XYZ file of C-alpha atoms in Angstrom:
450
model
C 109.401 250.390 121.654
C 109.702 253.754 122.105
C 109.187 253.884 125.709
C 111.751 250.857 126.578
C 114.359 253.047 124.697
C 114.197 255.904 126.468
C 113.706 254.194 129.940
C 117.117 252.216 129.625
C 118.661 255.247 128.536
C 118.400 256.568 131.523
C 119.658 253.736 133.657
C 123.087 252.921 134.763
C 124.286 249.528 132.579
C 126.915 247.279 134.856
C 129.974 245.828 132.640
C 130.772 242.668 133.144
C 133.793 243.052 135.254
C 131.084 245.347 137.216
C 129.220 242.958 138.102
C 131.602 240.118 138.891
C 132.929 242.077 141.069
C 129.540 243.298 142.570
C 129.191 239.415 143.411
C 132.302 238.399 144.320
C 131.761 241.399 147.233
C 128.749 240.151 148.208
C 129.470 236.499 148.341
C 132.881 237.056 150.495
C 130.987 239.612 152.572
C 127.973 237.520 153.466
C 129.957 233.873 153.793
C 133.539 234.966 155.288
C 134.325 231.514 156.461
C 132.111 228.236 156.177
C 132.462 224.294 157.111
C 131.069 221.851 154.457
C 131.167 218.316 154.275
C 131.467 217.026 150.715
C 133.428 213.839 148.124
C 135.962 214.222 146.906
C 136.219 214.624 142.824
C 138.264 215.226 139.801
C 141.318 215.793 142.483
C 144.675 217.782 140.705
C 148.090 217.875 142.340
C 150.156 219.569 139.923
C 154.001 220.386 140.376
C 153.524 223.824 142.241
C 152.116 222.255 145.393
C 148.669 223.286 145.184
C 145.626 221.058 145.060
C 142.363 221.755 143.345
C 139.491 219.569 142.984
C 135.466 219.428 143.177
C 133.668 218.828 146.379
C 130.669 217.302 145.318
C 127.216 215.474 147.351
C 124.510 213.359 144.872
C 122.582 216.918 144.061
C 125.376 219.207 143.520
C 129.241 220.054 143.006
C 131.662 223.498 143.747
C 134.779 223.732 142.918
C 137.888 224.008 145.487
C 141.357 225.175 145.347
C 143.863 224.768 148.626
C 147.076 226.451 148.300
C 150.547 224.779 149.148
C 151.402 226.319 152.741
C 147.507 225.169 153.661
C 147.868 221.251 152.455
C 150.923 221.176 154.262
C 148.920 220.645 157.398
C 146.853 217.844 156.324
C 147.019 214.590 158.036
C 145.835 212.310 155.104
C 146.282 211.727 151.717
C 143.142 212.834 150.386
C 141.793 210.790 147.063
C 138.419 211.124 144.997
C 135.756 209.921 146.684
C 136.839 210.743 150.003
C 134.251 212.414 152.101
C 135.929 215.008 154.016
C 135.330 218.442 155.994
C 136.545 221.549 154.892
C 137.069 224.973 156.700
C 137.076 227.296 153.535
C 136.274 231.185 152.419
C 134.069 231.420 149.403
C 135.717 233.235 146.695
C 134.496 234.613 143.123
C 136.755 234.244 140.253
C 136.187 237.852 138.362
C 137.733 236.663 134.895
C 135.934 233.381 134.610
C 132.701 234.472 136.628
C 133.552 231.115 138.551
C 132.766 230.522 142.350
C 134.974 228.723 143.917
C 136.413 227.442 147.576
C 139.630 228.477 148.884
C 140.150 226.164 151.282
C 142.206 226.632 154.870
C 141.736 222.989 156.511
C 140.674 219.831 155.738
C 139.570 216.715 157.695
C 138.244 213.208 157.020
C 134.643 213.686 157.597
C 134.534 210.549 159.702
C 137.621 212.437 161.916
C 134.637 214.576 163.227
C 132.799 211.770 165.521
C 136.143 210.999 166.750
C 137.349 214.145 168.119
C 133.854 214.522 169.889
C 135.055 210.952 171.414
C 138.125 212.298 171.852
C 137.536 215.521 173.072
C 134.452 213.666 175.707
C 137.509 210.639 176.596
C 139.838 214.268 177.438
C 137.216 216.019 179.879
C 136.180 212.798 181.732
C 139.995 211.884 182.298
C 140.609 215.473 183.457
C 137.946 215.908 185.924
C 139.240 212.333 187.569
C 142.906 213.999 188.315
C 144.757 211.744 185.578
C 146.238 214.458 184.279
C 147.297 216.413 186.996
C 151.017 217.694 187.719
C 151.263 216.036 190.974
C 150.845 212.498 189.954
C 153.527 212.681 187.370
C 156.632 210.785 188.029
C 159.888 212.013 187.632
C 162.151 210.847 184.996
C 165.688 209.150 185.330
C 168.675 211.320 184.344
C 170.394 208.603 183.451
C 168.534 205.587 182.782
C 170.463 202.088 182.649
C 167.574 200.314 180.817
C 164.829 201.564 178.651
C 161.647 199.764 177.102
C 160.161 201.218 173.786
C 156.695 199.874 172.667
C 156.021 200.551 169.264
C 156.389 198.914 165.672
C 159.419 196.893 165.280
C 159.536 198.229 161.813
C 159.083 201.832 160.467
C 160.925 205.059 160.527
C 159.964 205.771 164.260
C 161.747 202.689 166.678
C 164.908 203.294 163.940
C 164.706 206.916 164.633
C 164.695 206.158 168.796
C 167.807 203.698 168.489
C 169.574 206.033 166.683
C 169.020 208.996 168.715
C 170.285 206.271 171.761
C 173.482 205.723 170.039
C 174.034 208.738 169.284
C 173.824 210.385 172.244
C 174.092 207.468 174.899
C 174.900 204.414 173.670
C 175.429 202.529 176.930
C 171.351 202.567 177.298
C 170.211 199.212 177.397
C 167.630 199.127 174.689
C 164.516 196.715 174.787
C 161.993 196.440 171.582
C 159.004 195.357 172.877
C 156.902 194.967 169.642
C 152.969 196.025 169.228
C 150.439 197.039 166.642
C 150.165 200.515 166.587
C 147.331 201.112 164.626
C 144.139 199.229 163.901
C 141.619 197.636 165.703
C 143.856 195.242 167.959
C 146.252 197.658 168.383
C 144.946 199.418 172.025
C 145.390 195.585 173.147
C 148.622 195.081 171.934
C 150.281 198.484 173.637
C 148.382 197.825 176.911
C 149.305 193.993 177.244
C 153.403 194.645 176.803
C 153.022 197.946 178.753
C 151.786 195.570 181.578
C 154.597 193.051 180.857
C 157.608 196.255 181.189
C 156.043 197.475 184.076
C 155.128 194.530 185.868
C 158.310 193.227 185.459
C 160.277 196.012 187.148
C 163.450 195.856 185.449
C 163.206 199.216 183.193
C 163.938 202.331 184.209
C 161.741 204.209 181.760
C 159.473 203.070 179.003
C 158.549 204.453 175.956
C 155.285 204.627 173.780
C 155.818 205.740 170.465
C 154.957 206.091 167.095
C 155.435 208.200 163.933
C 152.623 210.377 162.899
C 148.872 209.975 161.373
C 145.649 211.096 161.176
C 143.183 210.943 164.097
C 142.090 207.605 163.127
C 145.637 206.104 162.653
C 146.523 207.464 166.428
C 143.206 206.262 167.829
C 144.211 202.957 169.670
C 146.320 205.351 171.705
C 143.171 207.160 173.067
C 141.770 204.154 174.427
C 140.818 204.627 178.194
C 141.844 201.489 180.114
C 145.198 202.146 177.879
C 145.516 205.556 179.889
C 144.464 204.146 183.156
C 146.892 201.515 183.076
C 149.755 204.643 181.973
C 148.329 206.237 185.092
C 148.606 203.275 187.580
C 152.487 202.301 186.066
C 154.806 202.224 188.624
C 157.782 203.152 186.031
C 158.452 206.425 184.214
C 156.518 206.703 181.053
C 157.103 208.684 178.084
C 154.193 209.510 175.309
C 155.979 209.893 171.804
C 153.000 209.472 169.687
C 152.771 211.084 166.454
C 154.549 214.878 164.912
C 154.848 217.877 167.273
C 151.188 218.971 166.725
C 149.314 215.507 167.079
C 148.209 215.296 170.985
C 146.530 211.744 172.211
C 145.390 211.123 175.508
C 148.444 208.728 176.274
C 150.330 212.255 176.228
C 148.329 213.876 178.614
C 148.157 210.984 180.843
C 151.870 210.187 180.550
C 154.346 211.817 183.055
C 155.801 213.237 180.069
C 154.919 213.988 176.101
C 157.611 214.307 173.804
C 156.945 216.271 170.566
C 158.132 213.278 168.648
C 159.793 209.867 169.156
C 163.340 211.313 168.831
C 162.857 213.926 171.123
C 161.317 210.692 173.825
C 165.071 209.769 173.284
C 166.862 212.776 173.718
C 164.887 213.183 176.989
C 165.885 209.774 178.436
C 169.802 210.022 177.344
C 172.631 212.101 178.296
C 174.289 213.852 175.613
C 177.905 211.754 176.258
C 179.190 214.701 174.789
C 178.299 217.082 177.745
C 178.998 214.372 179.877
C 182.242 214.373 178.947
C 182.638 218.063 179.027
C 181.268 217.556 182.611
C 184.133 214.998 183.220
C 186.704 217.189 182.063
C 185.678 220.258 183.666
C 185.464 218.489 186.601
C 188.810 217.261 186.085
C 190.177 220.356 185.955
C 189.009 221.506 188.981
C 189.741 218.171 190.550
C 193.554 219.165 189.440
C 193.628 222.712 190.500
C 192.326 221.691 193.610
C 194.703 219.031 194.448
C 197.433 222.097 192.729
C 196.772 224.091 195.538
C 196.276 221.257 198.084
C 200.253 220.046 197.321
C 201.153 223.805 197.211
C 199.770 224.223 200.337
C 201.290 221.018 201.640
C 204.726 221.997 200.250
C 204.852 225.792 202.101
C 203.818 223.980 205.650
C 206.929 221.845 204.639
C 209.009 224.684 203.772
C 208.194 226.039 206.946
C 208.491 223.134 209.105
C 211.671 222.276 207.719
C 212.966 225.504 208.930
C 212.078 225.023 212.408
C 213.534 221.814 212.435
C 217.079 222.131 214.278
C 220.025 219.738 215.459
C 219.115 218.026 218.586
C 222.715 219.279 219.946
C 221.991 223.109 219.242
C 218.216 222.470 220.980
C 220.663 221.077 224.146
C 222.636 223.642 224.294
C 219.855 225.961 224.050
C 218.400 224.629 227.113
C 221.232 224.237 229.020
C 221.622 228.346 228.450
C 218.277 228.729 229.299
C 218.719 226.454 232.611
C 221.602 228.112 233.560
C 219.877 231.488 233.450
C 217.119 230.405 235.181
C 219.613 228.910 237.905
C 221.750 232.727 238.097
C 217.968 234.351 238.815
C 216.695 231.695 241.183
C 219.793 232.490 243.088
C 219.148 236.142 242.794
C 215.460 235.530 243.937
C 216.554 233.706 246.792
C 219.267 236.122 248.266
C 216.459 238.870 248.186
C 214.181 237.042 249.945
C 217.145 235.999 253.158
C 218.029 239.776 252.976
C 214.150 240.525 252.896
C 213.713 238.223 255.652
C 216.634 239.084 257.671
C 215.081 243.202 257.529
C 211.834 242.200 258.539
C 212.923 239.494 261.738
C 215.293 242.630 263.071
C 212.192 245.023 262.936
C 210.059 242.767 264.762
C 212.826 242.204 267.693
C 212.976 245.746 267.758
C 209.051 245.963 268.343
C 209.044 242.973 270.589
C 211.466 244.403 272.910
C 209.783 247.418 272.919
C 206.388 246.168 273.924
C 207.871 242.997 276.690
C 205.189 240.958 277.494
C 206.256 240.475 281.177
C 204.887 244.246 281.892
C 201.921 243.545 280.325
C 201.678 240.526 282.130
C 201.885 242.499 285.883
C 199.274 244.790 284.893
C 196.686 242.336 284.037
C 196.912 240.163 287.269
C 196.544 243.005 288.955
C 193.668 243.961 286.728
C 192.658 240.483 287.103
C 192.635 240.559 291.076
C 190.881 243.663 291.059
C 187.901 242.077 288.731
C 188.368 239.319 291.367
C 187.092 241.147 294.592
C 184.656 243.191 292.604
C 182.349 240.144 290.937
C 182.710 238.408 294.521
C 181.070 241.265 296.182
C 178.586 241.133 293.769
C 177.918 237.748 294.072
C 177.648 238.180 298.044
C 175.154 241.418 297.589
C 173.053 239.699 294.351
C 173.358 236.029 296.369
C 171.642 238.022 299.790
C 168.923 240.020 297.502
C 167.906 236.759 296.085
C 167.220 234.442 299.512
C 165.483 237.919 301.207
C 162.962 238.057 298.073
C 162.655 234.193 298.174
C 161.614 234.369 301.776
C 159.136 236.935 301.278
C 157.688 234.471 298.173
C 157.280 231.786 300.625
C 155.799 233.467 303.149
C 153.061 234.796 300.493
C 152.716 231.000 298.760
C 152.592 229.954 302.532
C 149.130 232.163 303.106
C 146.988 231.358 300.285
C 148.520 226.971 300.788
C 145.536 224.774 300.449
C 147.502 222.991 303.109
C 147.328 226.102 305.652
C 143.925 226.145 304.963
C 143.297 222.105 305.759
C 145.207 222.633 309.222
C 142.964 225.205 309.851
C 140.401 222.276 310.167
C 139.088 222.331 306.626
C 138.946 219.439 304.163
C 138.893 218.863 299.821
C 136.328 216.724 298.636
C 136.925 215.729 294.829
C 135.436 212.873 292.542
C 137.175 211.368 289.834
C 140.258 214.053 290.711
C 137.327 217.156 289.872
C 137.299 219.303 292.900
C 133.187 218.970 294.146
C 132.327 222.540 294.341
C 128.064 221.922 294.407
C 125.825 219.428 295.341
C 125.050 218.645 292.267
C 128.355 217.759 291.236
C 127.575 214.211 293.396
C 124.775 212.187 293.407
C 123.463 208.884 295.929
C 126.109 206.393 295.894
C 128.841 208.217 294.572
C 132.380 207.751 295.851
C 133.950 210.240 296.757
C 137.526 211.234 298.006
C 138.242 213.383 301.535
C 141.125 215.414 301.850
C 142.021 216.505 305.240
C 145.421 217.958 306.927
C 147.213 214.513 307.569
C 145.873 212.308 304.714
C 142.287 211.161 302.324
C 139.634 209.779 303.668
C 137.412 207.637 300.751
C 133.693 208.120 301.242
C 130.356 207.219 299.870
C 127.455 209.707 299.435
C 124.025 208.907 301.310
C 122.463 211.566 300.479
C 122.607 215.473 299.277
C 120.877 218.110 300.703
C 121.438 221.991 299.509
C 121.565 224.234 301.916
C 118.976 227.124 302.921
């Protein structure tokens, strides 16, 4: 006894609030943030907003608190005995020594196998180009006729025809009504989304509903749904759910709107700008046609002023025709007086150089040239027949014919002068020229000569 006094006298003893503490550092240090799947129990909703209730499985039970800005963002109503999923930080409570959940997020536990599905539907769709930018149609900036599958009842479709007449009410609405949840539903939405299309009288359509959990929204991930939103021929519009619920319809769709209003703000004009639009435009439309008659009016002005009496434009032209008549006659006196000058200079020059002169001293010129190119001609004529004489004489020596008078004779076959024996053989014919004529002969017989 002795000894276990003295030992634990030396020790260091925790208080209470010590050691709480101690754990609650420990616990929040070594499990910052943890996912656990649990029931639902003993759930408390008191006036402040909070909830707190156990999570609980057939062995064991902790207990939970999530705060109001955190529940805010839950897409259920949660109950006892719901199984469910939260994200949560494990917390201590010092005063009580209690551990406790504080809980961030919560999920239906069955919500877990469908975003896998989901999340699997999304990548598969993605990789095939169903979502991509360039296959998205434009919409309509001002649509004539509109087709909205959804509910016929609920806050949605009355929130859609509102936001219509409000804004645009000329839009030709068209409820075409569908389940939008359940099992059935997927069928529903695809058959009358066939039916709007198909038929091709809308300009847009709409697919819409108000929000849900995964599970309510489900029949709007269906894939033929969102290959038959891809293959439309018209416009589509996703409006599925609140601003932070996505579905694959609104990836698919040539256009997500953060909620069904918002799908109707998107396919109406706001008549109010429009008719802003129409009276700005009419303003300018009358300043335009302002300055257009101003415009108008100062051409008037001016042509108005150049616009005289037909008597005063006569007797303006007969002033100007009688001027131009005084200056014509001018012009023309000039020109007889210019004339006149220059005929009495050239009489003056023509009697100085008389032709008849002139005349005298070219024939005798002329005569001269006369007996000149004659003796020419007599001298060139006598050259010519002396050198033609002594041409003749020199053709006359080396004349075939001089040399046949001589006693000499041509022989030739076939025209070819026979210049050798061999040219000829036995029985040729052959032709004889002599001085006086030919003589045609036939060869007997060649013999060359020593």
């Amino acid at each position: 006894m002795k000894n276990f006094t003295t030992s634990a006298s030396q020790e260091t003893a925790f208080t209470v609030s010590q050691l709480n503490r101690q754990i609650q550092q420990l616990l929040e240090a070594s499990l910052p943030w943890i996912l656990v799947e649990g029931e639902i129990s003993n759930l408390a909703k008191p006036s402040s907003g909070h909830w707190y209730f156990s999570l609980k499985d057939d062995k064991a039970q902790i207990r939970c608190a999530m705060f109001k800005g955190k529940n805010a963002t839950v897409r259920f109503k949660p109950k006892d005995g719901d199984m469910v999923r939260l994200r949560a930080r494990v917390t201590f409570y010092g005063p009580r020594g209690d551990c406790q959940l504080s809980v961030e997020g919560m999920e239906s536990a069955g919500e877990g196998a469908l975003q896998q599905a989901f999340e699997r539907l999304k990548n598969s769709l993605q990789a095939e180009g169903l979502f991509a930018p360039e296959h998205k149609k434009p919409l309509p900036t001002k649509p004539e006729r509109v087709a909205i599958i959804t509910s016929p009842v609920g806050a949605a479709v009355r929130d859609m025809i509102i936001a219509f007449r409000r804004r645009f009410p000329l839009t030709e609405l068209t409820i075409l009504p569908s389940l939008v949840q359940g099992q059935d539903a997927a069928k529903n939405i695809l058959r009358q989304l066939q039916r709007a299309d198909g038929s091709g009288h809308f300009d847009a359509i709409i697919l819409g509903r108000g929000g849900g959990s995964l599970e309510d929204l489900w029949s709007f991930n269906d894939e033929t749904l969102a290959r038959a939103i891809f293959a439309a021929n018209t416009p589509i519009v996703s409006a599925v759910g609140h601003e932070t619920d996505f579905t694959i319809a609104d990836f698919v769709a040539d256009v997500r709107a953060a909620t069904p209003t918002a799908a109707a703000e998107l396919l109406s004009p706001d008549r109010h700008q429009l008719i802003r639009q129409i009276e700005q435009q009419e303003k300018q439309l009358v300043r335009r046609m302002s300055r257009i008659l101003e415009q108008s009016q100062q051409q008037l002005d001016f042509m108005t002023k150049r616009i005289r009496h037909p008597k005063d434009r006569i007797e303006q032209q007969q002033n100007q025709l009688e001027q131009l008549k005084r200056r014509l006659q001018q012009s023309m006196q000039r020109k007889i007086v210019e004339q006149q000058t220059q005929t009495a200079n050239l009489a003056h020059r023509l009697e100085r150089n008389s032709p008849t002169r002139r005349i005298d001293q070219n024939r005798q010129k002329l005569k001269d040239i006369d007996a000149r190119l004659a003796r020419a001609l007599n001298n060139t004529l006598t050259n010519k027949q002396t050198t033609f004489a002594r041409i003749i004489d020199k053709l006359n020596l080396v004349s075939p014919l001089n040399t046949l008078a001589r006693g000499y004779a041509i022989a030739s076959k076939d025209k070819q002068v026979i210049r050798s024996i061999k040219d000829v053989e036995k029985g040729d014919a052959i032709s004889v020229r002599v001085q006086d004529g030919i003589i045609s002969c036939e060869v007997t017989a060649n013999k060359s000569t020593p």
